[in-house]
Short mmCIF file of C-alpha atoms and ligand atoms in Angstrom, two decimals:
data_model
loop_
_atom_site.label_atom_id
_atom_site.label_comp_id
_atom_site.label_asym_id
_atom_site.label_seq_id
_atom_site.Cartn_x
_atom_site.Cartn_y
_atom_site.Cartn_z
CA MET U 1 -0.21 0.13 0.17
CA THR U 2 1.69 3.60 -0.97
CA ARG U 3 0.30 7.21 0.76
CA GLN U 4 -1.76 8.17 -2.24
CA ASP U 5 -3.63 4.68 -1.15
CA LEU U 6 -3.94 5.86 2.01
CA ALA U 7 -4.62 9.73 0.39
CA ASN U 8 -7.13 8.30 -1.81
CA ALA U 9 -8.99 6.38 1.54
CA ILE U 10 -9.19 9.76 3.66
CA TYR U 11 -10.67 11.88 1.10
CA PRO U 12 -12.40 9.70 -1.78
CA ASP U 13 -14.37 12.17 -2.86
CA VAL U 14 -11.98 14.78 -3.92
CA LYS U 15 -12.68 15.52 -7.36
CA ILE U 16 -11.16 18.27 -8.62
CA THR U 17 -7.17 18.85 -8.71
CA LEU U 18 -4.08 20.56 -8.05
CA GLU U 19 -4.71 21.91 -11.62
CA GLN U 20 -7.81 22.43 -11.65
CA ILE U 21 -7.56 24.35 -8.57
CA PHE U 22 -4.14 26.63 -10.29
CA GLU U 23 -6.97 27.17 -13.10
CA LYS U 24 -8.86 28.55 -12.08
CA TYR U 25 -6.90 30.97 -9.76
CA PRO U 26 -4.46 32.46 -12.01
CA PRO U 27 -2.09 35.65 -11.09
CA ARG U 28 -2.96 38.21 -11.02
CA ALA U 29 -2.38 40.97 -13.84
CA LEU U 30 -1.46 44.02 -11.99
CA PRO U 31 0.61 47.19 -12.71
CA ASN U 32 4.02 46.38 -10.93
CA GLY U 33 3.58 47.25 -6.89
CA ALA U 34 0.74 47.01 -7.59
CA GLU U 35 -0.88 44.97 -3.58
CA VAL U 36 -3.49 42.38 -3.41
CA THR U 37 -4.60 42.83 0.76
CA ARG U 38 -7.21 41.19 2.47
CA PHE U 39 -9.51 42.49 5.55
CA ALA U 40 -10.34 38.72 6.62
CA PRO U 41 -12.87 39.41 9.92
CA SER U 42 -14.75 35.96 11.59
CA PRO U 43 -18.22 37.32 11.74
CA THR U 44 -18.44 36.98 15.57
CA GLY U 45 -20.69 40.01 15.92
CA ASN U 46 -18.34 42.92 17.29
CA PHE U 47 -16.32 44.93 15.13
CA HIS U 48 -13.23 46.23 16.73
CA ILE U 49 -11.67 49.73 16.78
CA GLY U 50 -8.78 47.29 15.69
CA GLY U 51 -10.68 45.55 12.55
CA LEU U 52 -10.47 48.67 11.21
CA PHE U 53 -7.66 49.62 12.15
CA SER U 54 -6.07 46.71 10.61
CA ALA U 55 -9.41 47.15 7.42
CA LEU U 56 -7.44 51.11 6.78
CA ILE U 57 -4.00 49.38 6.40
CA ASP U 58 -5.35 47.55 4.01
CA PHE U 59 -7.37 49.52 1.83
CA SER U 60 -4.84 52.33 2.02
CA LEU U 61 -2.03 49.34 0.77
CA ALA U 62 -4.49 48.37 -1.49
CA LYS U 63 -5.66 51.36 -3.14
CA SER U 64 -2.14 54.08 -2.86
CA SER U 65 -0.97 51.18 -5.54
CA ASN U 66 -3.82 50.24 -7.74
CA GLY U 67 -4.01 46.73 -6.50
CA ILE U 68 -7.20 45.09 -4.62
CA PHE U 69 -9.01 44.99 -1.11
CA ILE U 70 -10.30 41.80 -0.50
CA LEU U 71 -12.94 41.13 2.29
CA ARG U 72 -12.49 37.87 3.08
CA ASN U 73 -14.97 35.82 5.90
CA GLU U 74 -13.59 33.26 7.91
CA ASP U 75 -15.95 31.34 9.19
CA THR U 76 -14.20 27.93 10.18
CA ASP U 77 -15.77 29.04 13.74
CA LYS U 78 -19.65 27.62 13.14
CA LYS U 79 -19.77 28.09 17.53
CA ARG U 80 -18.79 31.40 17.93
CA GLU U 81 -21.02 33.01 14.01
CA VAL U 82 -23.31 35.35 14.80
CA PRO U 83 -25.36 35.60 12.30
CA GLY U 84 -25.70 38.71 10.02
CA ALA U 85 -22.17 39.52 11.86
CA LEU U 86 -20.14 39.20 8.08
CA GLU U 87 -22.94 41.93 6.01
CA ALA U 88 -22.03 44.22 9.04
CA ILE U 89 -18.90 44.45 8.78
CA PHE U 90 -19.60 45.25 5.09
CA ASP U 91 -21.71 47.48 5.43
CA MET U 92 -19.37 48.74 8.24
CA LEU U 93 -16.48 49.05 4.93
CA VAL U 94 -18.89 51.06 2.69
CA ARG U 95 -19.92 53.71 5.39
CA PHE U 96 -16.08 54.93 6.20
CA ASN U 97 -15.94 54.25 2.29
CA MET U 98 -13.41 51.64 2.46
CA LYS U 99 -15.93 49.29 0.09
CA PRO U 100 -13.80 45.85 -1.21
CA ASP U 101 -13.02 45.54 -4.80
CA GLU U 102 -13.90 41.39 -3.96
CA TYR U 103 -15.58 39.93 -1.78
CA GLN U 104 -19.38 37.93 -0.76
CA LYS U 105 -22.22 38.44 0.94
CA THR U 106 -24.57 35.42 2.49
CA GLY U 107 -26.27 33.26 -0.32
CA GLU U 108 -24.83 35.30 -3.05
CA ASN U 109 -22.48 34.70 -6.03
CA PRO U 110 -19.05 36.44 -5.69
CA VAL U 111 -17.96 39.63 -6.71
CA GLY U 112 -14.44 38.70 -7.85
CA LYS U 113 -12.46 35.78 -9.80
CA TYR U 114 -10.73 34.26 -6.90
CA GLY U 115 -14.00 33.00 -4.69
CA PRO U 116 -15.74 32.31 -3.05
CA TYR U 117 -14.70 34.52 -0.75
CA ILE U 118 -16.60 32.82 3.11
CA GLN U 119 -14.59 30.31 4.03
CA SER U 120 -16.96 27.10 4.26
CA GLN U 121 -17.59 27.15 0.97
CA ARG U 122 -14.10 26.66 -0.61
CA LEU U 123 -13.22 23.31 1.37
CA ASP U 124 -13.17 21.39 -1.32
CA ILE U 125 -10.12 22.94 -1.87
CA TYR U 126 -8.82 22.92 1.13
CA HIS U 127 -9.13 18.31 1.44
CA ALA U 128 -7.46 18.79 -2.51
CA PHE U 129 -4.23 20.06 -1.09
CA ALA U 130 -4.50 18.31 2.50
CA LYS U 131 -5.08 14.91 0.51
CA LYS U 132 -1.77 15.53 -1.66
CA LEU U 133 0.18 16.92 1.44
CA VAL U 134 -0.65 12.94 2.51
CA ALA U 135 -0.23 11.24 -0.56
CA GLU U 136 3.50 12.97 -0.29
CA GLY U 137 3.86 12.34 3.15
CA LYS U 138 4.59 15.32 4.36
CA ALA U 139 1.10 14.94 6.32
CA PHE U 140 -0.60 12.32 8.25
CA PRO U 141 -4.49 11.32 9.53
CA CYS U 142 -4.23 11.78 13.47
CA PHE U 143 -7.07 9.49 15.40
CA CYS U 144 -5.94 10.76 18.56
CA LYS U 145 -9.36 11.93 20.67
CA LYS U 146 -9.02 15.27 21.66
CA THR U 147 -7.50 14.50 25.30
CA GLU U 148 -6.56 11.67 24.97
CA GLY U 149 -4.91 12.38 22.33
CA LYS U 150 -3.00 15.47 24.47
CA GLU U 151 -1.55 13.23 26.67
CA GLU U 152 -0.01 10.65 24.72
CA ILE U 153 1.75 13.73 22.42
CA LEU U 154 3.34 15.19 25.83
CA LYS U 155 4.34 11.26 26.90
CA ALA U 156 5.71 10.70 23.57
CA ARG U 157 7.36 14.21 23.65
CA GLU U 158 8.59 13.80 26.91
CA GLU U 159 10.30 10.33 26.23
CA ARG U 160 11.93 11.67 23.46
CA PHE U 161 13.21 15.37 24.45
CA SER U 162 12.70 15.01 28.74
CA GLU U 163 16.51 16.78 27.99
CA ASP U 164 15.41 19.97 26.97
CA ASP U 165 12.44 22.71 27.02
CA SER U 166 11.95 22.95 23.30
CA ASN U 167 8.47 23.24 22.14
CA VAL U 168 8.58 19.66 19.74
CA GLU U 169 5.56 18.21 20.12
CA TYR U 170 5.44 15.16 17.17
CA ASP U 171 2.13 13.18 17.40
CA PRO U 172 1.69 9.23 17.78
CA CYS U 173 0.18 8.44 15.03
CA ARG U 174 2.83 10.37 12.59
CA ASN U 175 4.15 6.73 12.71
CA MET U 176 1.15 4.96 12.30
CA SER U 177 2.45 1.96 9.58
CA ILE U 178 0.33 3.54 5.98
CA GLU U 179 -1.72 -0.11 6.64
CA GLU U 180 -3.26 0.68 9.19
CA ALA U 181 -4.13 4.16 9.12
CA VAL U 182 -6.18 2.96 6.11
CA ARG U 183 -8.37 0.80 8.37
CA ARG U 184 -9.15 2.82 10.76
CA VAL U 185 -10.49 5.47 8.14
CA LYS U 186 -12.35 2.84 6.46
CA GLU U 187 -13.53 1.92 9.44
CA GLY U 188 -14.63 4.69 10.44
CA GLU U 189 -13.05 6.11 12.98
CA LYS U 190 -12.64 10.15 13.35
CA PHE U 191 -9.59 11.45 12.42
CA ALA U 192 -7.97 14.99 12.02
CA ILE U 193 -5.08 15.76 9.50
CA ARG U 194 -1.71 17.00 11.05
CA LEU U 195 1.72 18.18 9.52
CA LYS U 196 4.64 15.86 9.89
CA THR U 197 6.53 18.94 10.69
CA PRO U 198 10.34 18.58 9.19
CA ASN U 199 11.77 20.19 12.26
CA ASP U 200 13.31 19.10 15.23
CA GLY U 201 13.38 22.02 17.77
CA SER U 202 17.16 22.94 17.19
CA THR U 203 16.29 25.73 14.29
CA LYS U 204 14.70 29.37 13.19
CA THR U 205 12.55 30.30 10.56
CA VAL U 206 12.90 33.57 8.91
CA PHE U 207 10.89 35.77 7.31
CA GLU U 208 10.06 39.44 6.51
CA ASP U 209 7.48 41.45 8.70
CA LEU U 210 6.93 45.54 7.36
CA VAL U 211 8.18 46.61 10.22
CA LYS U 212 9.58 44.26 12.27
CA GLY U 213 12.26 43.81 9.26
CA ARG U 214 13.67 40.64 9.48
CA VAL U 215 12.55 38.27 12.36
CA GLU U 216 14.03 35.10 13.75
CA LEU U 217 11.94 33.20 15.75
CA PRO U 218 11.83 28.89 17.27
CA ALA U 219 10.65 26.72 14.26
CA ASN U 220 7.35 25.43 14.58
CA ALA U 221 8.67 21.81 16.08
CA LYS U 222 5.05 20.81 16.11
CA ASP U 223 2.54 18.47 14.55
CA VAL U 224 -0.59 20.97 13.91
CA ILE U 225 -3.88 20.87 12.60
CA LEU U 226 -3.90 21.38 8.86
CA VAL U 227 -8.03 20.04 8.82
CA LYS U 228 -9.94 18.58 12.03
CA ASN U 229 -11.67 16.09 12.19
CA ASP U 230 -15.23 18.03 11.16
CA GLY U 231 -13.16 18.30 7.90
CA ILE U 232 -12.51 22.19 8.58
CA PRO U 233 -9.91 22.92 8.65
CA PRO U 234 -7.91 25.78 11.10
CA TYR U 235 -6.83 29.42 10.18
CA ALA U 236 -3.41 28.30 9.23
CA PHE U 237 -3.77 26.28 6.68
CA ALA U 238 -6.77 27.82 5.17
CA HIS U 239 -4.42 31.27 5.54
CA ALA U 240 -1.66 29.39 3.43
CA ILE U 241 -4.16 28.14 0.70
CA ASP U 242 -6.61 31.45 0.02
CA ASP U 243 -4.00 34.03 0.32
CA THR U 244 -1.36 32.12 -2.47
CA LEU U 245 -4.37 31.53 -4.33
CA MET U 246 -6.26 35.45 -3.70
CA GLY U 247 -2.23 36.63 -5.13
CA THR U 248 -2.65 38.91 -1.37
CA THR U 249 0.88 40.32 -1.25
CA THR U 250 0.44 41.61 1.82
CA VAL U 251 -0.87 39.53 4.86
CA VAL U 252 -1.45 42.41 7.73
CA ARG U 253 -2.71 40.65 10.80
CA GLY U 254 -3.18 41.07 14.31
CA GLU U 255 -0.07 40.79 16.99
CA GLU U 256 -1.62 37.47 18.08
CA TRP U 257 -0.63 35.82 15.10
CA PHE U 258 2.88 37.02 15.45
CA THR U 259 4.04 33.50 16.97
CA SER U 260 2.75 31.68 14.94
CA THR U 261 4.23 32.98 11.83
CA PRO U 262 6.77 29.87 11.85
CA ALA U 263 3.77 26.83 11.77
CA HIS U 264 2.44 29.23 8.80
CA LEU U 265 4.82 29.42 6.96
CA ASP U 266 6.28 25.10 7.54
CA ILE U 267 2.92 25.55 6.02
CA PHE U 268 3.14 27.47 2.93
CA ASP U 269 6.87 24.88 2.11
CA ALA U 270 5.41 22.26 2.89
CA LEU U 271 3.17 23.21 0.34
CA GLY U 272 5.32 24.54 -2.33
CA PHE U 273 3.92 27.82 -1.94
CA LYS U 274 5.96 31.82 -1.61
CA HIS U 275 5.84 32.98 1.27
CA MET U 276 4.23 36.45 1.27
CA ARG U 277 4.91 39.81 3.66
CA TYR U 278 3.77 40.31 6.47
CA TYR U 279 2.66 43.12 8.73
CA HIS U 280 1.84 41.91 12.01
CA THR U 281 -0.64 45.19 13.06
CA PRO U 282 0.28 46.57 16.42
CA ASN U 283 -2.62 46.58 18.91
CA ILE U 284 -3.97 50.15 20.47
CA CYS U 285 -2.98 50.87 23.89
CA LYS U 286 -4.36 52.82 26.40
CA ILE U 287 -3.19 54.47 29.86
CA ASP U 288 -4.72 52.68 32.64
CA GLU U 289 -6.36 54.73 35.08
CA GLU U 290 -5.66 52.29 37.61
CA ASN U 291 -2.23 52.39 37.49
CA GLY U 292 -1.18 54.51 34.84
CA GLY U 293 0.61 50.89 33.09
CA LYS U 294 0.46 50.63 28.70
CA ARG U 295 -1.79 48.03 28.38
CA LYS U 296 -4.05 46.85 24.88
CA LEU U 297 -8.04 48.00 23.92
CA SER U 298 -10.37 45.92 25.89
CA LYS U 299 -13.44 44.84 24.40
CA ARG U 300 -14.71 44.23 27.99
CA LYS U 301 -13.45 47.30 29.31
CA ASP U 302 -13.33 50.07 26.72
CA LYS U 303 -16.49 51.88 25.46
CA GLU U 304 -14.03 53.34 22.83
CA SER U 305 -12.76 49.34 21.64
CA GLY U 306 -15.98 49.18 19.08
CA ILE U 307 -17.06 51.37 16.66
CA SER U 308 -20.33 51.38 17.37
CA PHE U 309 -19.08 53.51 20.54
CA PHE U 310 -18.64 56.46 18.06
CA PHE U 311 -21.41 56.00 15.44
CA GLU U 312 -23.52 56.47 18.64
CA GLN U 313 -21.22 59.26 20.06
CA GLY U 314 -22.22 61.68 16.56
CA TYR U 315 -18.12 61.24 15.38
CA PRO U 316 -17.84 61.82 11.70
CA THR U 317 -16.67 58.57 10.81
CA ASP U 318 -14.42 60.74 8.18
CA ALA U 319 -12.78 62.54 12.20
CA LEU U 320 -12.48 58.43 12.78
CA ILE U 321 -9.84 57.78 9.87
CA GLU U 322 -8.13 60.68 9.48
CA TYR U 323 -7.50 59.51 13.33
CA LEU U 324 -6.84 56.39 12.46
CA LEU U 325 -4.25 57.62 9.83
CA ASN U 326 -2.53 59.92 11.97
CA LEU U 327 -1.91 56.64 14.28
CA ILE U 328 -1.44 54.01 11.13
CA SER U 329 1.32 56.34 10.07
CA SER U 330 4.07 59.40 10.97
CA SER U 331 3.61 61.15 7.62
CA PHE U 332 -0.26 61.94 7.72
CA GLU U 333 -0.30 65.09 10.40
CA PRO U 334 2.76 66.70 8.98
CA TRP U 335 0.73 65.65 5.18
CA ARG U 336 -2.55 67.31 7.05
CA ALA U 337 -0.77 69.84 8.22
CA LYS U 338 0.85 70.92 4.45
CA ASN U 339 -2.79 70.30 2.83
CA PRO U 340 -5.37 71.19 5.37
CA GLU U 341 -7.87 71.39 2.18
CA THR U 342 -7.49 67.80 0.48
CA PRO U 343 -9.18 65.00 1.86
CA TYR U 344 -7.51 62.12 2.85
CA GLN U 345 -8.15 59.51 0.39
CA ASP U 346 -5.38 61.85 -1.31
CA PHE U 347 -2.82 60.45 0.96
CA LYS U 348 -0.41 58.28 -0.38
CA PHE U 349 0.40 55.72 2.49
CA GLY U 350 4.43 55.00 2.14
CA LEU U 351 5.46 51.84 4.08
CA ASP U 352 8.05 53.41 5.45
CA SER U 353 5.86 56.04 7.49
CA ILE U 354 4.23 53.20 8.70
CA THR U 355 4.37 52.04 12.90
CA ALA U 356 5.83 50.10 14.58
CA VAL U 357 4.69 50.28 18.03
CA SER U 358 2.19 50.28 19.93
CA PRO U 359 -0.52 53.91 19.11
CA LEU U 360 -2.39 54.87 22.21
CA PHE U 361 -5.50 56.03 21.91
CA ASP U 362 -6.48 59.64 22.42
CA MET U 363 -9.71 60.86 22.82
CA ALA U 364 -8.79 64.41 22.77
CA LYS U 365 -6.75 64.09 19.83
CA LEU U 366 -9.57 62.03 17.95
CA ASN U 367 -11.90 65.38 19.86
CA ASP U 368 -9.79 67.23 18.61
CA ILE U 369 -9.65 65.73 14.54
CA SER U 370 -13.32 65.79 15.18
CA LYS U 371 -13.56 69.81 14.47
CA ASN U 372 -12.17 70.29 11.90
CA VAL U 373 -13.45 67.83 10.04
CA ILE U 374 -16.60 68.98 11.25
CA ALA U 375 -15.78 72.60 11.39
CA LYS U 376 -14.89 71.91 6.91
CA MET U 377 -18.11 70.89 6.39
CA SER U 378 -21.00 72.83 4.74
CA ALA U 379 -24.01 73.85 6.15
CA GLN U 380 -26.22 71.57 4.22
CA GLN U 381 -23.37 68.29 5.27
CA LEU U 382 -23.88 69.04 8.55
CA PHE U 383 -27.89 69.48 8.54
CA GLU U 384 -27.29 66.05 6.59
CA SER U 385 -25.04 63.99 8.34
CA TRP U 386 -26.93 65.68 11.66
CA LEU U 387 -29.80 63.90 10.33
CA THR U 388 -28.38 60.84 9.92
CA TRP U 389 -27.36 60.79 13.28
CA ALA U 390 -30.08 60.48 14.08
CA LYS U 391 -32.33 59.41 12.84
CA GLU U 392 -30.20 56.81 13.38
CA PHE U 393 -29.94 57.33 17.80
CA ASP U 394 -32.26 59.68 18.38
CA GLU U 395 -35.52 59.44 16.37
CA PRO U 396 -37.77 61.32 18.14
CA LEU U 397 -35.21 64.78 17.29
CA ALA U 398 -34.73 64.16 14.30
CA LYS U 399 -38.59 63.83 13.84
CA LYS U 400 -39.00 67.38 14.84
CA THR U 401 -37.11 69.08 11.74
N1 LIG R 1 -9.80 35.84 10.80
C1 LIG R 1 -8.40 35.95 11.19
C2 LIG R 1 -9.29 37.10 12.73
O1 LIG R 1 -9.49 37.25 12.91
C3 LIG R 1 -7.97 36.71 10.37
C4 LIG R 1 -6.14 36.62 10.12
C5 LIG R 1 -6.10 37.90 9.37
O2 LIG R 1 -6.30 38.60 9.11
O3 LIG R 1 -4.82 36.55 8.53
O4 LIG R 1 -7.84 36.94 12.94
#
């Protein structure tokens, strides 16, 4: 029996070939230097200021380079999904004048040629790539039950690496014979697909981060999960496949993904994909009122962490965008001083001035910018935006006009 037999037993229904997939997602014909970026939220319902911050970077990178801005719905965690969240995110982007070039609404066809843009509609693609990795011996089925598996892994690790504190976690199923694996698959046992990490805990992974520059982190040495036992891929596998097929040039994503980048890049390597550039956006912080220290804006404690707060308070969307541009790019403020009348859309967003440190959210500064934005509105614009606000937040007041 060969590994191809195992791959066939695991994925008897995968009909689409990798050639057909690559044909469907040809390299994009774009001008030199054009950035393809994507905002890829999970539809969990609360639109955080950090999300707007990331989306604005994606949008600005794409627009300043005549590129493409994609909205991708990362709905693989069905337990956390909130109905309508995707549409709310889309509407929010439109409200902030950042309509994506490519996107897909629930129940509708994709807008753009590189879809579907909803991950739960891409399972056949993920499975085709998982099948290839199993056939090549780069991935294997893991039959461990959730908790049992963890214990077995830890035990195996202890036996092998009792002397050091390396981050090695080889899964016990990695060396199972093909015959046993095929038999268990055919008997209907549940299994996940794991990457057979080629690393042994002694090496480093090097990658490019837009602001941090050349980064060196300990290489991943865990047999990470590529496809869960319900057939759904966790973030890492879907990220490698989607961003490659969609032609993403720069991945803008939260700082929390930084340390798992080596594992992601191992997946790119196993698949034979080119690495892409990352920009891990620093967390937006505030000064803690109690201890005076800097801390991350918290969804739970800080009302200003949610976008809806600014709408309720009546901040103009342009003011919020101008404020965030200030946080993102050190060139924005001098540009604004020189060009007080120019719309912010004309600001040329350069990567050299992008922020590397966690910015502090400063309400006084936002108020100051809002004051300037409002002062520049014509009487008609001001009335209209006031009326829009009142209709949403103060119905009786709106009715008086
Ligand atoms: N769904 C991931 C998140 O919301 C996306 C991260 C990314 O942009 O790659 O954190």
